PDB file of C-alpha atoms in Angstrom:
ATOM      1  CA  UNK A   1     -42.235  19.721  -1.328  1.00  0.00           C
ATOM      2  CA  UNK A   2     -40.834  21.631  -4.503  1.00  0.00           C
ATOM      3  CA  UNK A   3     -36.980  21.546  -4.522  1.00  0.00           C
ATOM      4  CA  UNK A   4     -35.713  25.477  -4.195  1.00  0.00           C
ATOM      5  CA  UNK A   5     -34.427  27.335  -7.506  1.00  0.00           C
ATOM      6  CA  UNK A   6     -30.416  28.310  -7.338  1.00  0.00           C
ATOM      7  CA  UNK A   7     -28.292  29.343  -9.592  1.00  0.00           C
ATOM      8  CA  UNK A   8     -26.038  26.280 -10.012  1.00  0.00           C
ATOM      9  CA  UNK A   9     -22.543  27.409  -8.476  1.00  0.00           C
ATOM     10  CA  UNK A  10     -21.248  24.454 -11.397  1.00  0.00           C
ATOM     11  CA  UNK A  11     -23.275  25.949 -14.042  1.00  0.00           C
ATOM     12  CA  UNK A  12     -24.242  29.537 -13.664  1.00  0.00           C
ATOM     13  CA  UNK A  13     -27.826  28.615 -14.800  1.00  0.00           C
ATOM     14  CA  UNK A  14     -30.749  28.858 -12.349  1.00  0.00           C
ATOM     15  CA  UNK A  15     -33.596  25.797 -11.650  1.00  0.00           C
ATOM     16  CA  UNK A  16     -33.921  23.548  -9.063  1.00  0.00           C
ATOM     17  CA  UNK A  17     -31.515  22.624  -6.396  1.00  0.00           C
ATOM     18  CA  UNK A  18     -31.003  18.678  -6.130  1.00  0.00           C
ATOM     19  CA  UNK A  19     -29.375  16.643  -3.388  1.00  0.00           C
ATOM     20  CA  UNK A  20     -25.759  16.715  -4.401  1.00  0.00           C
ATOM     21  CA  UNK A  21     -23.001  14.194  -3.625  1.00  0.00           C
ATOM     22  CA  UNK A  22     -20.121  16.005  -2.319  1.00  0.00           C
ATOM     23  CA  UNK A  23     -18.366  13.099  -1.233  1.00  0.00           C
ATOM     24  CA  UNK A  24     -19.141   9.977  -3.131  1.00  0.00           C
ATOM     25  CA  UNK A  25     -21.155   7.710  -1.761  1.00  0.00           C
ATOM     26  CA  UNK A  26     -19.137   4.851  -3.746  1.00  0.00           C
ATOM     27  CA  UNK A  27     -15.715   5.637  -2.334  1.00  0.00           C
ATOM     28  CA  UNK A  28     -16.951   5.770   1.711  1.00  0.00           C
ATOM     29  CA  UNK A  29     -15.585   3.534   4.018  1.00  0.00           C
ATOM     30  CA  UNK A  30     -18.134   1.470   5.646  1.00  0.00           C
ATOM     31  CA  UNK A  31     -17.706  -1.010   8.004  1.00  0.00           C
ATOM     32  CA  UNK A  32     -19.438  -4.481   8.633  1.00  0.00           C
ATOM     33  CA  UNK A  33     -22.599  -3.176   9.705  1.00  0.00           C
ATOM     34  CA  UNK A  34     -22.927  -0.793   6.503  1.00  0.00           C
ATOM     35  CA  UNK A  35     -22.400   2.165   8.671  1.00  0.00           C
ATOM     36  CA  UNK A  36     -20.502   5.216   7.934  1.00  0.00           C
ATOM     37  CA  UNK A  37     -18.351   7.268   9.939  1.00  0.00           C
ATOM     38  CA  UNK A  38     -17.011  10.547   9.994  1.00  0.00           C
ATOM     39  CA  UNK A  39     -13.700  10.649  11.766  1.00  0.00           C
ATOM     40  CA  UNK A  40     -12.821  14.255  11.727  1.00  0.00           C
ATOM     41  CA  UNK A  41      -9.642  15.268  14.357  1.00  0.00           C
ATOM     42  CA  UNK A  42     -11.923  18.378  15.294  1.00  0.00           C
ATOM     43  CA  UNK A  43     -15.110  16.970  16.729  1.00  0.00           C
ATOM     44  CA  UNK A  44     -16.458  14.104  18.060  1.00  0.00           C
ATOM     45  CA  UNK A  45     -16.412  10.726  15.743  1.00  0.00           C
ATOM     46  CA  UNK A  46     -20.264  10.407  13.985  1.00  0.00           C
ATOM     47  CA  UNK A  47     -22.005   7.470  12.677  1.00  0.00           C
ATOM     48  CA  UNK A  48     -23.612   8.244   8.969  1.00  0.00           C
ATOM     49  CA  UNK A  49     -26.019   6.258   7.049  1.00  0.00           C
ATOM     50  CA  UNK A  50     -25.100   7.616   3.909  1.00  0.00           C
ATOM     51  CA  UNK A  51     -22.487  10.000   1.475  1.00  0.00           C
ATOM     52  CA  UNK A  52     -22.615  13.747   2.096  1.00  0.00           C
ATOM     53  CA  UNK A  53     -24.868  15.679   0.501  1.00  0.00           C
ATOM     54  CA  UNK A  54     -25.247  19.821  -0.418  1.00  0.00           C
ATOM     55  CA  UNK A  55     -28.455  20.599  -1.535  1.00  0.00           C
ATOM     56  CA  UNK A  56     -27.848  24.155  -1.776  1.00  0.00           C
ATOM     57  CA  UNK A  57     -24.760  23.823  -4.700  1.00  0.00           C
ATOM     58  CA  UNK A  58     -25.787  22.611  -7.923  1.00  0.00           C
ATOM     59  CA  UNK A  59     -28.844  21.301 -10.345  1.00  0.00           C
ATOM     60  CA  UNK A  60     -29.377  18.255 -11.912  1.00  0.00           C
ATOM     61  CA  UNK A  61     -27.435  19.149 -14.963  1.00  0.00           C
ATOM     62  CA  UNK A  62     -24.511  20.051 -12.369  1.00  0.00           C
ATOM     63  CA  UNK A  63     -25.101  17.197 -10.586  1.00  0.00           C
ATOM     64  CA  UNK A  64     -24.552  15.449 -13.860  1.00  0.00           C
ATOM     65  CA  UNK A  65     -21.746  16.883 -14.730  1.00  0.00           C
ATOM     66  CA  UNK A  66     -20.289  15.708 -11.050  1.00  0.00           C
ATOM     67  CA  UNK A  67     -21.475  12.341 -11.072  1.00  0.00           C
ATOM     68  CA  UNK A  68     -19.048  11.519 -14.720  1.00  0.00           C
ATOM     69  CA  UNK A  69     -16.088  12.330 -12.698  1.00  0.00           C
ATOM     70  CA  UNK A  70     -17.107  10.223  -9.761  1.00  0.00           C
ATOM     71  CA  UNK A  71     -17.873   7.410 -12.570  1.00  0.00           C
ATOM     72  CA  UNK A  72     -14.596   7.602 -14.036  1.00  0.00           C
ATOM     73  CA  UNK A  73     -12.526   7.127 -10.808  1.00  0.00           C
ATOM     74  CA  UNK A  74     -14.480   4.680  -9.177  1.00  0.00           C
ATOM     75  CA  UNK A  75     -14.199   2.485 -12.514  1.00  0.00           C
ATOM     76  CA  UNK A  76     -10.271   3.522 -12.315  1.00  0.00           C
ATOM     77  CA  UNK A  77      -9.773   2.427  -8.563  1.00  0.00           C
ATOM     78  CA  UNK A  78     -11.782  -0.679  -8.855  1.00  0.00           C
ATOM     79  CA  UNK A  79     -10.690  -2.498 -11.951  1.00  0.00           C
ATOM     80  CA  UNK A  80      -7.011  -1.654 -10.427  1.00  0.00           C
ATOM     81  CA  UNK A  81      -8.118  -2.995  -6.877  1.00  0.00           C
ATOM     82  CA  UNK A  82      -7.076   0.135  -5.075  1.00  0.00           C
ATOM     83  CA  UNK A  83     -10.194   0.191  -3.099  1.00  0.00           C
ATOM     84  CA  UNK A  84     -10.364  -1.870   0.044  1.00  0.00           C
ATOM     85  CA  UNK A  85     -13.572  -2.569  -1.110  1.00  0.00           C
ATOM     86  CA  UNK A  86     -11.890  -4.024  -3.973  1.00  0.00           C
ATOM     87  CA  UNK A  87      -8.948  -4.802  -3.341  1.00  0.00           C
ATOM     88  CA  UNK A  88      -6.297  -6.699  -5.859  1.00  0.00           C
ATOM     89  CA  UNK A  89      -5.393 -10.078  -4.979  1.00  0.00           C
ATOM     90  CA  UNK A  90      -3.033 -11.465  -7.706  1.00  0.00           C
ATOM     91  CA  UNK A  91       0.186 -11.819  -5.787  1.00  0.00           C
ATOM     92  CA  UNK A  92       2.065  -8.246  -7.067  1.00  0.00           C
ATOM     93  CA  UNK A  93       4.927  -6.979  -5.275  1.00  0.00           C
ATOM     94  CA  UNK A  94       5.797  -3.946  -4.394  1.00  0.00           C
ATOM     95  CA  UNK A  95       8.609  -2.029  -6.582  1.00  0.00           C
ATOM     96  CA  UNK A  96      10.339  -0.733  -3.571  1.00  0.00           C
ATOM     97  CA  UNK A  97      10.345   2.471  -1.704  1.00  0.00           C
ATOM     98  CA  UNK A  98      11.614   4.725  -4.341  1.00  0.00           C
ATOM     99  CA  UNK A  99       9.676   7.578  -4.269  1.00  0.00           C
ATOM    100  CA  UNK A 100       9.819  11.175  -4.933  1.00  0.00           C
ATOM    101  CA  UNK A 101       8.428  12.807  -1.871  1.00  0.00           C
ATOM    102  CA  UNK A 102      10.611  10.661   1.132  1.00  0.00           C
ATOM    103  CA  UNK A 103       8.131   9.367   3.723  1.00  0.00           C
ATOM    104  CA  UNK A 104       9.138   6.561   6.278  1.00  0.00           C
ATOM    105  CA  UNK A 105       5.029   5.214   5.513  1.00  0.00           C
ATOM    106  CA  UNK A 106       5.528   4.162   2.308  1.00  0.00           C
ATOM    107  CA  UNK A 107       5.979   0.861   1.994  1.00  0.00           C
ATOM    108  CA  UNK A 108       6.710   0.863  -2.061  1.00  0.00           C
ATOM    109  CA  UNK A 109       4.721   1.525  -4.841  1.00  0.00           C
ATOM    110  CA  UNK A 110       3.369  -0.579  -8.029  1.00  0.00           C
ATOM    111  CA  UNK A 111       2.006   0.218 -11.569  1.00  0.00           C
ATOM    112  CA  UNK A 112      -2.017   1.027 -11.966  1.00  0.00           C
ATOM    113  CA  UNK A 113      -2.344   1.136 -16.191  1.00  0.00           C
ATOM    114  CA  UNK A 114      -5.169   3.869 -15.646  1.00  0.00           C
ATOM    115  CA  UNK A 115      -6.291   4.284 -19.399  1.00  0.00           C
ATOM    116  CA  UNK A 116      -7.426   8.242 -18.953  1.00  0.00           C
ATOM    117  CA  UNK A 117      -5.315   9.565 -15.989  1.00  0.00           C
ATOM    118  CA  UNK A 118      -6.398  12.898 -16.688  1.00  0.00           C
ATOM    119  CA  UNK A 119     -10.281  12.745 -16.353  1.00  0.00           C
ATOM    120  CA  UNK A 120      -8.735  11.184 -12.887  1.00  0.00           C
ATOM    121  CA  UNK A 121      -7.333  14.624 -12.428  1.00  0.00           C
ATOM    122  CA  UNK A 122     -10.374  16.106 -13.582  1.00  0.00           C
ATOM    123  CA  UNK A 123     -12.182  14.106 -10.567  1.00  0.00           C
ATOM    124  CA  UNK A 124      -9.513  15.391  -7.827  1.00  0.00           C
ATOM    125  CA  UNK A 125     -10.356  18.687  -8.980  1.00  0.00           C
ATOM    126  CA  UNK A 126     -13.858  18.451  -8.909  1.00  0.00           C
ATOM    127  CA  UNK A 127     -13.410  16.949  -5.367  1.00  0.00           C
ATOM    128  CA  UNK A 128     -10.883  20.011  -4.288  1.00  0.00           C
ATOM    129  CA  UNK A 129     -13.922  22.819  -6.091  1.00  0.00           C
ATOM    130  CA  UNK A 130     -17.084  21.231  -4.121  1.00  0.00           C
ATOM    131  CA  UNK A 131     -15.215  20.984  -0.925  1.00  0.00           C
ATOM    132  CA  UNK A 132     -14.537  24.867  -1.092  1.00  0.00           C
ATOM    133  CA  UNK A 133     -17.851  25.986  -2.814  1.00  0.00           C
ATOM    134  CA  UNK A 134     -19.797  23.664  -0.234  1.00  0.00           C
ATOM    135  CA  UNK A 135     -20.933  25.105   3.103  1.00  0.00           C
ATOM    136  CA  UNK A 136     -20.872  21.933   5.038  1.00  0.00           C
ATOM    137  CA  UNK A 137     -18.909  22.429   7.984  1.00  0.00           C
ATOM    138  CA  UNK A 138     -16.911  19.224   7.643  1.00  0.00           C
ATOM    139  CA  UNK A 139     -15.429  21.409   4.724  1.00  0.00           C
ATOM    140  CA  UNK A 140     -14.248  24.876   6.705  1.00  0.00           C
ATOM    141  CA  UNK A 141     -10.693  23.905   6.388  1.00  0.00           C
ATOM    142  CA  UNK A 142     -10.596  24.190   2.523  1.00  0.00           C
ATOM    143  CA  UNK A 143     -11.122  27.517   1.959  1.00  0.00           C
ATOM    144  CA  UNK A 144     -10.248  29.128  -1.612  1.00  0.00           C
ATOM    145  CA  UNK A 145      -9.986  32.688  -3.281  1.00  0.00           C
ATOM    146  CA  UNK A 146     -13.205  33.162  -6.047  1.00  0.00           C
ATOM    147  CA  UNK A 147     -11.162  33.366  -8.441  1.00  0.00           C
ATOM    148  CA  UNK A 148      -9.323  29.751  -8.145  1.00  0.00           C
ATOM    149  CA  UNK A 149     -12.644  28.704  -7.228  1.00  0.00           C
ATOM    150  CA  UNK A 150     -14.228  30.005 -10.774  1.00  0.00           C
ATOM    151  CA  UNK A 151     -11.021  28.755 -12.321  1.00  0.00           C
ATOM    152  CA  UNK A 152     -11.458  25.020 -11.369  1.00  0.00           C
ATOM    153  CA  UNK A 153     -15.127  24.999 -11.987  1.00  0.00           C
ATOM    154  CA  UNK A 154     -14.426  26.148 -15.538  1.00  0.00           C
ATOM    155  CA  UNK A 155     -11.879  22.686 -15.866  1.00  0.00           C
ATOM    156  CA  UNK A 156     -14.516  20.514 -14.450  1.00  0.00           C
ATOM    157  CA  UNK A 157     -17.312  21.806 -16.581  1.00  0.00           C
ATOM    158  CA  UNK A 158     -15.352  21.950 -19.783  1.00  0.00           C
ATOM    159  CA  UNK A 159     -13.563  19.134 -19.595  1.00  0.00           C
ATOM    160  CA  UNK A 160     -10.022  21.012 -19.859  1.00  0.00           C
ATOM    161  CA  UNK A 161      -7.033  19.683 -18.003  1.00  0.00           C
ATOM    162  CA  UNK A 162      -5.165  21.896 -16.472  1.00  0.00           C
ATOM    163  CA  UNK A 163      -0.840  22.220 -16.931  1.00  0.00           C
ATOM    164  CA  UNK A 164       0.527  19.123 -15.327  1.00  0.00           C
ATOM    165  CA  UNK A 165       2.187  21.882 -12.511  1.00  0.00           C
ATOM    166  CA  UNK A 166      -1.301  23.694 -11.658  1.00  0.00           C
ATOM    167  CA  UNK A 167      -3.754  21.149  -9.443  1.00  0.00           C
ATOM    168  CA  UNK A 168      -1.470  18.468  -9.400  1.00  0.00           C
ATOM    169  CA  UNK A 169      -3.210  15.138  -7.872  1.00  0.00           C
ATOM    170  CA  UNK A 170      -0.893  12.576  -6.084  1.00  0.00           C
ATOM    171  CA  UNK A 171      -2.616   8.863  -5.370  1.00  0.00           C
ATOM    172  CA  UNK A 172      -1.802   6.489  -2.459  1.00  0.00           C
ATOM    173  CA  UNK A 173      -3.017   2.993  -1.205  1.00  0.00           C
ATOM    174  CA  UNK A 174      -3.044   1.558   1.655  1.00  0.00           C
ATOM    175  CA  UNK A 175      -2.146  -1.443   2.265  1.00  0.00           C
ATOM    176  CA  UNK A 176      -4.161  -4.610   2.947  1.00  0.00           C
ATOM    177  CA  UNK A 177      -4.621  -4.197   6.641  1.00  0.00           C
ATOM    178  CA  UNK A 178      -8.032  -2.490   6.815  1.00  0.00           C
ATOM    179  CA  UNK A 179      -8.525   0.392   8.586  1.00  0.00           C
ATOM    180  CA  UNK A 180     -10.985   2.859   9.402  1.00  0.00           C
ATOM    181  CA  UNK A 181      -9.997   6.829   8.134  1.00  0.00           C
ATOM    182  CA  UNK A 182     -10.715  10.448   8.413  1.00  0.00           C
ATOM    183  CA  UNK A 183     -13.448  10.439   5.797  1.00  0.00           C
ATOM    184  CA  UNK A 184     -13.703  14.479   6.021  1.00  0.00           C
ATOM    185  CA  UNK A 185     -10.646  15.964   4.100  1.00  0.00           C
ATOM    186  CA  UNK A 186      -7.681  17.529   5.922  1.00  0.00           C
ATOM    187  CA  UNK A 187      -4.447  19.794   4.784  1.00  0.00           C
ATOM    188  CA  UNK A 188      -0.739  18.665   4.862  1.00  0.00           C
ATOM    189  CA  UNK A 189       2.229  19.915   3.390  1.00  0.00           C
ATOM    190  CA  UNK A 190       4.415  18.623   1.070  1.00  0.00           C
ATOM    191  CA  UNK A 191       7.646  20.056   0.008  1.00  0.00           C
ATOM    192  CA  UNK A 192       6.603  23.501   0.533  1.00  0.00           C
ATOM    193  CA  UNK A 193       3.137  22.899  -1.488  1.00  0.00           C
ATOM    194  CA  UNK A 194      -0.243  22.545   0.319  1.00  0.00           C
ATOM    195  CA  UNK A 195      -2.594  19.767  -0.908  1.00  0.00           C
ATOM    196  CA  UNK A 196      -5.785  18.998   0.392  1.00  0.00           C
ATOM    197  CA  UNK A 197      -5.920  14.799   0.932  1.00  0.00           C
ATOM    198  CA  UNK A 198      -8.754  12.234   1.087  1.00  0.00           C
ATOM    199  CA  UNK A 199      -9.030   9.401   1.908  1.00  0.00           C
ATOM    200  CA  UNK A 200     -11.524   7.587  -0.390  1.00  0.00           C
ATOM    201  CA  UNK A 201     -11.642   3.487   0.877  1.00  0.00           C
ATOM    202  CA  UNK A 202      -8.404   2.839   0.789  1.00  0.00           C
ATOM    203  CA  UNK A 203      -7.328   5.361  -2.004  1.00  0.00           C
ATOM    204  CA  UNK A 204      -5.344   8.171  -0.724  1.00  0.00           C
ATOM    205  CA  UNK A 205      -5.759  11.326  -2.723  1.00  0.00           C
TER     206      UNK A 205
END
């Protein structure tokens, strides 16, 4: 069956719709039995096969566009061992609890040399734009005016970063203790600013 024609909500050019990752597929929890979960507080806990898909928001060449980002991070978190999936193992110790936002959870933090932290921005805000331009319901909480919607699609498609004060991305870890997450993305607070947070095997975002 012939795949629709959209206009590409990443894009603005029309042709046909493909099955889009809106959450990557490479940074889902999954436990023994390769199965997926989605743990959201508001419904009932489902088993998945897979990573979510839209196949109503982008084309290939937005898909494209997408899937860099993804690349980037992934290869970030993993050759740092931030993943539970792949996880760092060579004995370092925490630097303490010294951190800016206080939060009795946080056990201490330690150094990831991320070469390009900014295409790693780039990814959170690709993450933040297809959760509100999606219509999958496990994405109704993150709701956005057009025009901050228009206004991160134009970072992620040409590769601008915004001012380190607009769209700023914070990253977590859990520890080594594996544990199963909310996989669909949830609100909080900090300091009077509202972030959206993932959790993305074992990175916190």
């Amino acid at each position: 069956m012939p795949s629709a024609t959209i206009t590409c909500r990443l894009t603005g050019v029309k042709g046909p719709a493909v099955r889009s990752h809106v959450l990557p597929i490479g940074l889902t929890i999954k436990n023994r039995g390769d199965m997926l979960f989605d743990l959201t507080r508001e419904r009932p806990a489902r088993r998945r096969q897979g990573g979510w898909y839209d196949d109503r928001l982008v084309t290939a060449e937005g898909e494209a566009i997408l899937a860099k980002w993804d690349n980037v991070a992934i290869s970030a978190f993993r050759k740092n061992g931030m993943l539970f999936s792949v996880r760092r193992d060579d004995g370092v110790e925490l630097m303490g609890a010294d951190y800016s936002v206080p939060a009795p959870q946080i056990e201490g933090v330690f150094r990831a040399p991320i070469e390009n932290s900014m295409s790693i921005k780039l990814f959170g805000i690709s993450m933040l734009w297809r959760a509100a331009a999606s219509q999958r319901s496990e994405y109704d909480l993150v709701q956005l005016p057009a025009e901050v919607l228009d206004e991160l699609r134009a970072f992620v498609v040409e590769e601008r970063v915004p001012k380190y004060w607009e769209f700023p991305v914070v990253l977590g870890v859990f520890n080594n203790r594996y544990e199963f997450t909310d996989i669909a993305p949830h609100t909080i607070t900090m300091r009077g600013v509202r972030f959206v947070r993932w959790c993305l095997d074992g990175v916190i975002m």
